[in-house]
Amino acid sequence: MNVMHVESYEQMSRIAANIIWAQIVLKPECVLGLATGSTPVGIYKRLVELHRNGELDFSRATTVNLDEYCGLDGGHPQSYRFFMNRQLFDHVNIEKARTHMPDGVAADPQTECRRYDVLIQSLGGIDLQLLGIGHNGHIGFNEPGAEFCIPTHVVELTPSTIKANSRFFASDEEVPKRAITMGMGAIMAARKVVLAVSGADKRDILEKALYGPVTPQIPASLLQLHPDLTVVCCVG
Ligand code: PGA
């Protein structure tokens, strides 16, 4: 693993964006695994800048996002589809039909999970997966548990995740309690993984994830086994 400690959120964003930029230049028809949350906002901003400067062409790229809340459709301002459109997709030349997310309002969430795994396989897997990390070590919405969950699955969000995400909602009660998340299988099968981490409050969990035991209690710890992991962090 390659761990880059940087000074600022801006540097982290610029470096992670550069890696994604390089991926698209090397393979314009690549499959990018993307993430939501506060951490990647600066990365997407930089990618939009690069596109506006005429340096980055998304026209042949495909994206698959990590997760979506159950019960929120793409028009809901807190849905991850809405976030991705607003932060990135609306501002670059990517065809919306090639931007994939789990469907949070699918009639049968289990069938939706299977569909998502088949879709990722049919795309040939993920070339580069961008990740953040939760304070409890979650990746996507792979929450701490008794075992690593390999396929896309429906997850009951932990109280700490609901609390952390309530900052985007009017109250804790409004945060959906379930989500569909890509499993650790597709994430670990990505050919390259970039983990972006920002904030002193993430220092302890990052340390445990990268240098502690590999355990499903800290889903991100499985990344220690990934053959091409780059961590870009500003954690003080
Ligand atoms: P954050 O979320 O970027 O908003 O801190 C990361 C995560 O929970 O995966």
Tab-separated table of N, CA and C in Angstrom, residues 30-151:
chain	number	residue	atom	x	y	z
A	30	CYS	N	-12.840	3.572	-18.997
A	30	CYS	CA	-12.721	2.919	-17.692
A	30	CYS	C	-14.041	2.922	-16.916
A	31	VAL	N	-14.068	2.027	-15.918
A	31	VAL	CA	-15.182	1.980	-14.965
A	31	VAL	C	-14.674	2.545	-13.640
A	32	LEU	N	-15.274	3.659	-13.241
A	32	LEU	CA	-14.870	4.325	-11.999
A	32	LEU	C	-15.878	3.994	-10.907
A	33	GLY	N	-15.388	3.533	-9.778
A	33	GLY	CA	-16.252	3.354	-8.622
A	33	GLY	C	-16.192	4.630	-7.796
A	34	LEU	N	-17.338	5.226	-7.543
A	34	LEU	CA	-17.334	6.531	-6.880
A	34	LEU	C	-18.024	6.474	-5.520
A	35	ALA	N	-17.730	7.486	-4.718
A	35	ALA	CA	-18.197	7.528	-3.329
A	35	ALA	C	-18.874	8.863	-3.056
A	36	THR	N	-19.689	8.893	-2.019
A	36	THR	CA	-20.335	10.136	-1.599
A	36	THR	C	-19.792	10.533	-0.222
A	37	GLY	N	-20.372	11.555	0.366
A	37	GLY	CA	-19.895	12.044	1.674
A	37	GLY	C	-19.169	13.364	1.504
A	38	SER	N	-18.678	13.898	2.617
A	38	SER	CA	-17.988	15.193	2.562
A	38	SER	C	-16.616	15.057	1.919
A	39	THR	N	-15.961	13.941	2.167
A	39	THR	CA	-14.565	13.805	1.745
A	39	THR	C	-14.364	14.028	0.247
A	40	PRO	N	-15.162	13.409	-0.631
A	40	PRO	CA	-14.849	13.535	-2.058
A	40	PRO	C	-15.316	14.834	-2.718
A	41	VAL	N	-15.970	15.723	-1.972
A	41	VAL	CA	-16.506	16.936	-2.603
A	41	VAL	C	-15.412	17.727	-3.327
A	42	GLY	N	-14.263	17.885	-2.664
A	42	GLY	CA	-13.153	18.636	-3.270
A	42	GLY	C	-12.555	17.903	-4.470
A	43	ILE	N	-12.585	16.591	-4.417
A	43	ILE	CA	-12.072	15.788	-5.536
A	43	ILE	C	-12.960	16.007	-6.760
A	44	TYR	N	-14.267	15.967	-6.546
A	44	TYR	CA	-15.180	16.164	-7.676
A	44	TYR	C	-15.074	17.597	-8.221
A	45	LYS	N	-14.882	18.539	-7.302
A	45	LYS	CA	-14.733	19.943	-7.736
A	45	LYS	C	-13.529	20.071	-8.681
A	46	ARG	N	-12.454	19.418	-8.300
A	46	ARG	CA	-11.230	19.469	-9.117
A	46	ARG	C	-11.447	18.757	-10.466
A	47	LEU	N	-12.162	17.645	-10.453
A	47	LEU	CA	-12.427	16.945	-11.716
A	47	LEU	C	-13.278	17.823	-12.639
A	48	VAL	N	-14.224	18.533	-12.050
A	48	VAL	CA	-15.060	19.442	-12.855
A	48	VAL	C	-14.185	20.548	-13.455
A	49	GLU	N	-13.279	21.090	-12.641
A	49	GLU	CA	-12.352	22.133	-13.140
A	49	GLU	C	-11.533	21.616	-14.319
A	50	LEU	N	-11.003	20.416	-14.143
A	50	LEU	CA	-10.175	19.830	-15.211
A	50	LEU	C	-11.001	19.667	-16.485
A	51	HIS	N	-12.238	19.232	-16.309
A	51	HIS	CA	-13.109	19.076	-17.477
A	51	HIS	C	-13.362	20.424	-18.140
A	52	ARG	N	-13.658	21.434	-17.312
A	52	ARG	CA	-13.951	22.770	-17.868
A	52	ARG	C	-12.742	23.351	-18.588
A	53	ASN	N	-11.539	22.987	-18.103
A	53	ASN	CA	-10.316	23.466	-18.765
A	53	ASN	C	-10.006	22.682	-20.037
A	54	GLY	N	-10.863	21.731	-20.354
A	54	GLY	CA	-10.655	20.933	-21.566
A	54	GLY	C	-9.618	19.839	-21.386
A	55	GLU	N	-9.282	19.508	-20.126
A	55	GLU	CA	-8.221	18.520	-19.893
A	55	GLU	C	-8.751	17.129	-19.570
A	56	LEU	N	-10.036	17.016	-19.358
A	56	LEU	CA	-10.576	15.729	-18.906
A	56	LEU	C	-11.899	15.437	-19.607
A	57	ASP	N	-11.906	14.276	-20.272
A	57	ASP	CA	-13.058	13.900	-21.098
A	57	ASP	C	-13.706	12.650	-20.491
A	58	PHE	N	-14.931	12.783	-20.031
A	58	PHE	CA	-15.630	11.656	-19.404
A	58	PHE	C	-16.509	10.892	-20.393
A	59	SER	N	-16.435	11.238	-21.671
A	59	SER	CA	-17.464	10.750	-22.593
A	59	SER	C	-17.493	9.240	-22.743
A	60	ARG	N	-16.375	8.577	-22.457
A	60	ARG	CA	-16.373	7.112	-22.623
A	60	ARG	C	-16.339	6.378	-21.279
A	61	ALA	N	-16.346	7.137	-20.207
A	61	ALA	CA	-16.259	6.508	-18.882
A	61	ALA	C	-17.630	6.036	-18.402
A	62	THR	N	-17.574	5.069	-17.499
A	62	THR	CA	-18.781	4.554	-16.835
A	62	THR	C	-18.518	4.652	-15.343
A	63	THR	N	-19.563	4.912	-14.572
A	63	THR	CA	-19.367	4.969	-13.115
A	63	THR	C	-20.346	4.044	-12.402
A	64	VAL	N	-19.889	3.525	-11.288
A	64	VAL	CA	-20.759	2.764	-10.386
A	64	VAL	C	-20.536	3.335	-8.989
A	65	ASN	N	-21.610	3.747	-8.350
A	65	ASN	CA	-21.450	4.292	-7.001
A	65	ASN	C	-21.584	3.199	-5.956
A	66	LEU	N	-21.017	3.506	-4.805
A	66	LEU	CA	-20.969	2.498	-3.745
A	66	LEU	C	-22.328	2.164	-3.151
A	67	ASP	N	-23.171	3.184	-2.985
A	67	ASP	CA	-24.334	2.915	-2.137
A	67	ASP	C	-25.452	3.926	-2.367
A	68	GLU	N	-26.605	3.593	-1.811
A	68	GLU	CA	-27.757	4.500	-1.849
A	68	GLU	C	-28.655	4.169	-0.668
A	69	TYR	N	-29.290	5.204	-0.135
A	69	TYR	CA	-30.246	4.993	0.952
A	69	TYR	C	-31.486	4.271	0.436
A	70	CYS	N	-32.021	3.370	1.234
A	70	CYS	CA	-33.311	2.759	0.914
A	70	CYS	C	-34.405	3.786	1.183
A	71	GLY	N	-35.315	3.878	0.249
A	71	GLY	CA	-36.479	4.742	0.450
A	71	GLY	C	-36.320	6.135	-0.139
A	72	LEU	N	-35.134	6.491	-0.612
A	72	LEU	CA	-34.968	7.815	-1.232
A	72	LEU	C	-34.810	7.638	-2.743
A	73	ASP	N	-35.662	8.345	-3.501
A	73	ASP	CA	-35.450	8.272	-4.949
A	73	ASP	C	-34.458	9.355	-5.364
A	74	GLY	N	-34.046	9.293	-6.604
A	74	GLY	CA	-32.962	10.161	-7.073
A	74	GLY	C	-33.275	11.644	-7.020
A	75	GLY	N	-34.558	11.986	-6.882
A	75	GLY	CA	-34.927	13.406	-6.811
A	75	GLY	C	-34.832	13.944	-5.390
A	76	HIS	N	-34.653	13.055	-4.426
A	76	HIS	CA	-34.590	13.510	-3.029
A	76	HIS	C	-33.228	14.182	-2.788
A	77	PRO	N	-33.234	15.388	-2.230
A	77	PRO	CA	-31.966	16.126	-2.100
A	77	PRO	C	-30.906	15.405	-1.256
A	78	GLN	N	-31.319	14.475	-0.409
A	78	GLN	CA	-30.311	13.743	0.385
A	78	GLN	C	-29.949	12.397	-0.228
A	79	SER	N	-30.558	12.085	-1.382
A	79	SER	CA	-30.179	10.807	-2.001
A	79	SER	C	-28.777	10.941	-2.572
A	80	TYR	N	-28.111	9.829	-2.707
A	80	TYR	CA	-26.760	9.863	-3.242
A	80	TYR	C	-26.766	10.103	-4.753
A	81	ARG	N	-27.862	9.722	-5.407
A	81	ARG	CA	-27.983	10.062	-6.838
A	81	ARG	C	-28.002	11.585	-7.006
A	82	PHE	N	-28.767	12.250	-6.173
A	82	PHE	CA	-28.866	13.708	-6.238
A	82	PHE	C	-27.491	14.328	-5.979
A	83	PHE	N	-26.810	13.823	-4.954
A	83	PHE	CA	-25.468	14.308	-4.607
A	83	PHE	C	-24.526	14.169	-5.802
A	84	MET	N	-24.509	13.000	-6.412
A	84	MET	CA	-23.561	12.767	-7.505
A	84	MET	C	-23.879	13.656	-8.708
A	85	ASN	N	-25.175	13.815	-8.993
A	85	ASN	CA	-25.537	14.699	-10.113
A	85	ASN	C	-25.034	16.109	-9.844
A	86	ARG	N	-25.303	16.566	-8.626
A	86	ARG	CA	-24.967	17.950	-8.294
A	86	ARG	C	-23.459	18.175	-8.200
A	87	GLN	N	-22.741	17.212	-7.628
A	87	GLN	CA	-21.294	17.415	-7.404
A	87	GLN	C	-20.469	17.157	-8.657
A	88	LEU	N	-20.942	16.226	-9.514
A	88	LEU	CA	-20.087	15.827	-10.634
A	88	LEU	C	-20.842	15.665	-11.958
A	89	PHE	N	-21.810	14.781	-11.978
A	89	PHE	CA	-22.343	14.352	-13.273
A	89	PHE	C	-22.971	15.495	-14.079
A	90	ASP	N	-23.615	16.453	-13.375
A	90	ASP	CA	-24.262	17.560	-14.102
A	90	ASP	C	-23.239	18.498	-14.741
A	91	HIS	N	-21.978	18.376	-14.360
A	91	HIS	CA	-20.988	19.374	-14.785
A	91	HIS	C	-19.918	18.826	-15.718
A	92	VAL	N	-20.021	17.534	-16.042
A	92	VAL	CA	-19.027	16.947	-16.943
A	92	VAL	C	-19.762	16.216	-18.073
A	93	ASN	N	-19.001	15.806	-19.083
A	93	ASN	CA	-19.643	15.216	-20.260
A	93	ASN	C	-19.778	13.702	-20.128
A	94	ILE	N	-20.393	13.288	-19.023
A	94	ILE	CA	-20.657	11.856	-18.892
A	94	ILE	C	-22.134	11.625	-19.196
A	95	GLU	N	-22.402	10.550	-19.927
A	95	GLU	CA	-23.798	10.204	-20.215
A	95	GLU	C	-24.425	9.698	-18.921
A	96	LYS	N	-25.568	10.261	-18.541
A	96	LYS	CA	-26.198	9.842	-17.278
A	96	LYS	C	-26.501	8.339	-17.282
A	97	ALA	N	-26.805	7.816	-18.485
A	97	ALA	CA	-27.136	6.382	-18.556
A	97	ALA	C	-25.942	5.506	-18.174
A	98	ARG	N	-24.759	6.103	-18.187
A	98	ARG	CA	-23.571	5.321	-17.795
A	98	ARG	C	-23.153	5.605	-16.368
A	99	THR	N	-23.989	6.273	-15.612
A	99	THR	CA	-23.689	6.516	-14.195
A	99	THR	C	-24.643	5.640	-13.378
A	100	HIS	N	-24.096	4.666	-12.725
A	100	HIS	CA	-24.938	3.666	-12.062
A	100	HIS	C	-24.883	3.813	-10.549
A	101	MET	N	-26.036	3.572	-9.946
A	101	MET	CA	-26.144	3.553	-8.485
A	101	MET	C	-27.152	2.460	-8.149
A	102	PRO	N	-27.071	1.914	-6.943
A	102	PRO	CA	-28.178	1.057	-6.521
A	102	PRO	C	-29.464	1.895	-6.495
A	103	ASP	N	-30.595	1.260	-6.804
A	103	ASP	CA	-31.878	1.960	-6.805
A	103	ASP	C	-32.488	1.849	-5.409
A	104	GLY	N	-32.530	2.971	-4.706
A	104	GLY	CA	-33.014	2.972	-3.321
A	104	GLY	C	-34.495	2.710	-3.190
A	105	VAL	N	-35.223	2.845	-4.290
A	105	VAL	CA	-36.674	2.614	-4.205
A	105	VAL	C	-37.098	1.401	-5.034
A	106	ALA	N	-36.160	0.520	-5.311
A	106	ALA	CA	-36.511	-0.710	-6.040
A	106	ALA	C	-37.581	-1.464	-5.248
A	107	ALA	N	-38.528	-2.074	-5.991
A	107	ALA	CA	-39.632	-2.781	-5.323
A	107	ALA	C	-39.081	-3.899	-4.448
A	108	ASP	N	-38.077	-4.593	-4.959
A	108	ASP	CA	-37.496	-5.684	-4.187
A	108	ASP	C	-35.996	-5.415	-4.003
A	109	PRO	N	-35.606	-4.920	-2.842
A	109	PRO	CA	-34.193	-4.554	-2.641
A	109	PRO	C	-33.235	-5.724	-2.851
A	110	GLN	N	-33.668	-6.941	-2.512
A	110	GLN	CA	-32.760	-8.091	-2.695
A	110	GLN	C	-32.472	-8.315	-4.173
A	111	THR	N	-33.512	-8.208	-4.987
A	111	THR	CA	-33.327	-8.362	-6.438
A	111	THR	C	-32.438	-7.239	-6.961
A	112	GLU	N	-32.611	-6.067	-6.394
A	112	GLU	CA	-31.792	-4.917	-6.801
A	112	GLU	C	-30.305	-5.173	-6.471
A	113	CYS	N	-30.071	-5.782	-5.340
A	113	CYS	CA	-28.677	-6.110	-4.968
A	113	CYS	C	-28.069	-7.053	-6.001
A	114	ARG	N	-28.835	-8.084	-6.374
A	114	ARG	CA	-28.300	-9.047	-7.362
A	114	ARG	C	-28.050	-8.330	-8.681
A	115	ARG	N	-29.028	-7.480	-9.079
A	115	ARG	CA	-28.872	-6.732	-10.343
A	115	ARG	C	-27.572	-5.936	-10.335
A	116	TYR	N	-27.273	-5.323	-9.196
A	116	TYR	CA	-26.111	-4.430	-9.141
A	116	TYR	C	-24.816	-5.225	-9.287
A	117	ASP	N	-24.764	-6.386	-8.637
A	117	ASP	CA	-23.554	-7.220	-8.773
A	117	ASP	C	-23.379	-7.712	-10.206
A	118	VAL	N	-24.501	-8.121	-10.824
A	118	VAL	CA	-24.431	-8.607	-12.215
A	118	VAL	C	-23.991	-7.455	-13.121
A	119	LEU	N	-24.517	-6.272	-12.859
A	119	LEU	CA	-24.130	-5.101	-13.656
A	119	LEU	C	-22.620	-4.854	-13.571
A	120	ILE	N	-22.090	-4.857	-12.358
A	120	ILE	CA	-20.649	-4.575	-12.183
A	120	ILE	C	-19.824	-5.638	-12.911
A	121	GLN	N	-20.273	-6.882	-12.783
A	121	GLN	CA	-19.567	-7.964	-13.502
A	121	GLN	C	-19.639	-7.752	-15.001
A	122	SER	N	-20.821	-7.375	-15.478
A	122	SER	CA	-20.999	-7.234	-16.934
A	122	SER	C	-20.167	-6.061	-17.483
A	123	LEU	N	-19.842	-5.125	-16.615
A	123	LEU	CA	-18.980	-3.995	-17.041
A	123	LEU	C	-17.503	-4.394	-17.022
A	124	GLY	N	-17.236	-5.590	-16.540
A	124	GLY	CA	-15.842	-6.059	-16.472
A	124	GLY	C	-15.168	-5.677	-15.165
A	125	GLY	N	-15.954	-5.329	-14.160
A	125	GLY	CA	-15.385	-4.933	-12.873
A	125	GLY	C	-14.976	-3.465	-12.884
A	126	ILE	N	-14.402	-3.059	-11.766
A	126	ILE	CA	-14.098	-1.640	-11.542
A	126	ILE	C	-12.600	-1.406	-11.750
A	127	ASP	N	-12.265	-0.408	-12.542
A	127	ASP	CA	-10.844	-0.096	-12.756
A	127	ASP	C	-10.265	0.643	-11.562
A	128	LEU	N	-10.997	1.644	-11.094
A	128	LEU	CA	-10.503	2.445	-9.962
A	128	LEU	C	-11.670	2.719	-9.027
A	129	GLN	N	-11.514	2.350	-7.781
A	129	GLN	CA	-12.561	2.606	-6.789
A	129	GLN	C	-12.083	3.687	-5.826
A	130	LEU	N	-12.842	4.776	-5.770
A	130	LEU	CA	-12.584	5.839	-4.798
A	130	LEU	C	-13.374	5.528	-3.529
A	131	LEU	N	-12.718	5.661	-2.385
A	131	LEU	CA	-13.384	5.360	-1.109
A	131	LEU	C	-13.136	6.463	-0.092
A	132	GLY	N	-14.085	6.611	0.821
A	132	GLY	CA	-13.854	7.334	2.072
A	132	GLY	C	-13.914	6.289	3.181
A	133	ILE	N	-13.779	6.739	4.399
A	133	ILE	CA	-13.894	5.805	5.536
A	133	ILE	C	-14.779	6.447	6.594
A	134	GLY	N	-15.648	5.654	7.195
A	134	GLY	CA	-16.484	6.159	8.291
A	134	GLY	C	-15.730	6.090	9.605
A	135	HIS	N	-16.236	6.804	10.592
A	135	HIS	CA	-15.566	6.798	11.905
A	135	HIS	C	-15.536	5.403	12.532
A	136	ASN	N	-16.457	4.558	12.117
A	136	ASN	CA	-16.467	3.186	12.651
A	136	ASN	C	-15.739	2.215	11.716
A	137	GLY	N	-15.062	2.750	10.719
A	137	GLY	CA	-14.297	1.891	9.809
A	137	GLY	C	-15.107	1.366	8.646
A	138	HIS	N	-16.322	1.906	8.477
A	138	HIS	CA	-17.096	1.394	7.349
A	138	HIS	C	-16.557	1.928	6.023
A	139	ILE	N	-16.856	1.150	4.994
A	139	ILE	CA	-16.461	1.469	3.622
A	139	ILE	C	-17.739	1.355	2.807
A	140	GLY	N	-18.093	2.389	2.050
A	140	GLY	CA	-19.463	2.406	1.525
A	140	GLY	C	-20.349	2.342	2.757
A	141	PHE	N	-21.347	1.467	2.737
A	141	PHE	CA	-22.108	1.220	3.961
A	141	PHE	C	-21.857	-0.203	4.448
A	142	ASN	N	-20.662	-0.699	4.216
A	142	ASN	CA	-20.275	-1.972	4.829
A	142	ASN	C	-19.953	-1.678	6.277
A	143	GLU	N	-20.922	-1.955	7.132
A	143	GLU	CA	-20.794	-1.616	8.546
A	143	GLU	C	-20.037	-2.722	9.295
A	144	PRO	N	-19.460	-2.390	10.459
A	144	PRO	CA	-18.788	-3.425	11.250
A	144	PRO	C	-19.748	-4.580	11.551
A	145	GLY	N	-19.236	-5.787	11.490
A	145	GLY	CA	-20.108	-6.943	11.731
A	145	GLY	C	-19.302	-8.172	12.047
A	146	ALA	N	-19.994	-9.297	12.025
A	146	ALA	CA	-19.361	-10.564	12.397
A	146	ALA	C	-18.522	-11.128	11.256
A	147	GLU	N	-18.864	-10.741	10.043
A	147	GLU	CA	-18.073	-11.227	8.898
A	147	GLU	C	-18.060	-10.178	7.794
A	148	PHE	N	-17.089	-10.290	6.910
A	148	PHE	CA	-17.057	-9.391	5.762
A	148	PHE	C	-18.202	-9.785	4.831
A	149	CYS	N	-18.972	-8.817	4.405
A	149	CYS	CA	-20.098	-9.121	3.524
A	149	CYS	C	-19.639	-8.909	2.085
A	150	ILE	N	-19.648	-9.950	1.309
A	150	ILE	CA	-19.015	-9.920	-0.001
A	150	ILE	C	-19.913	-9.329	-1.101
A	151	PRO	N	-21.178	-9.791	-1.234
A	151	PRO	CA	-21.991	-9.228	-2.326
A	151	PRO	C	-22.653	-7.904	-1.945
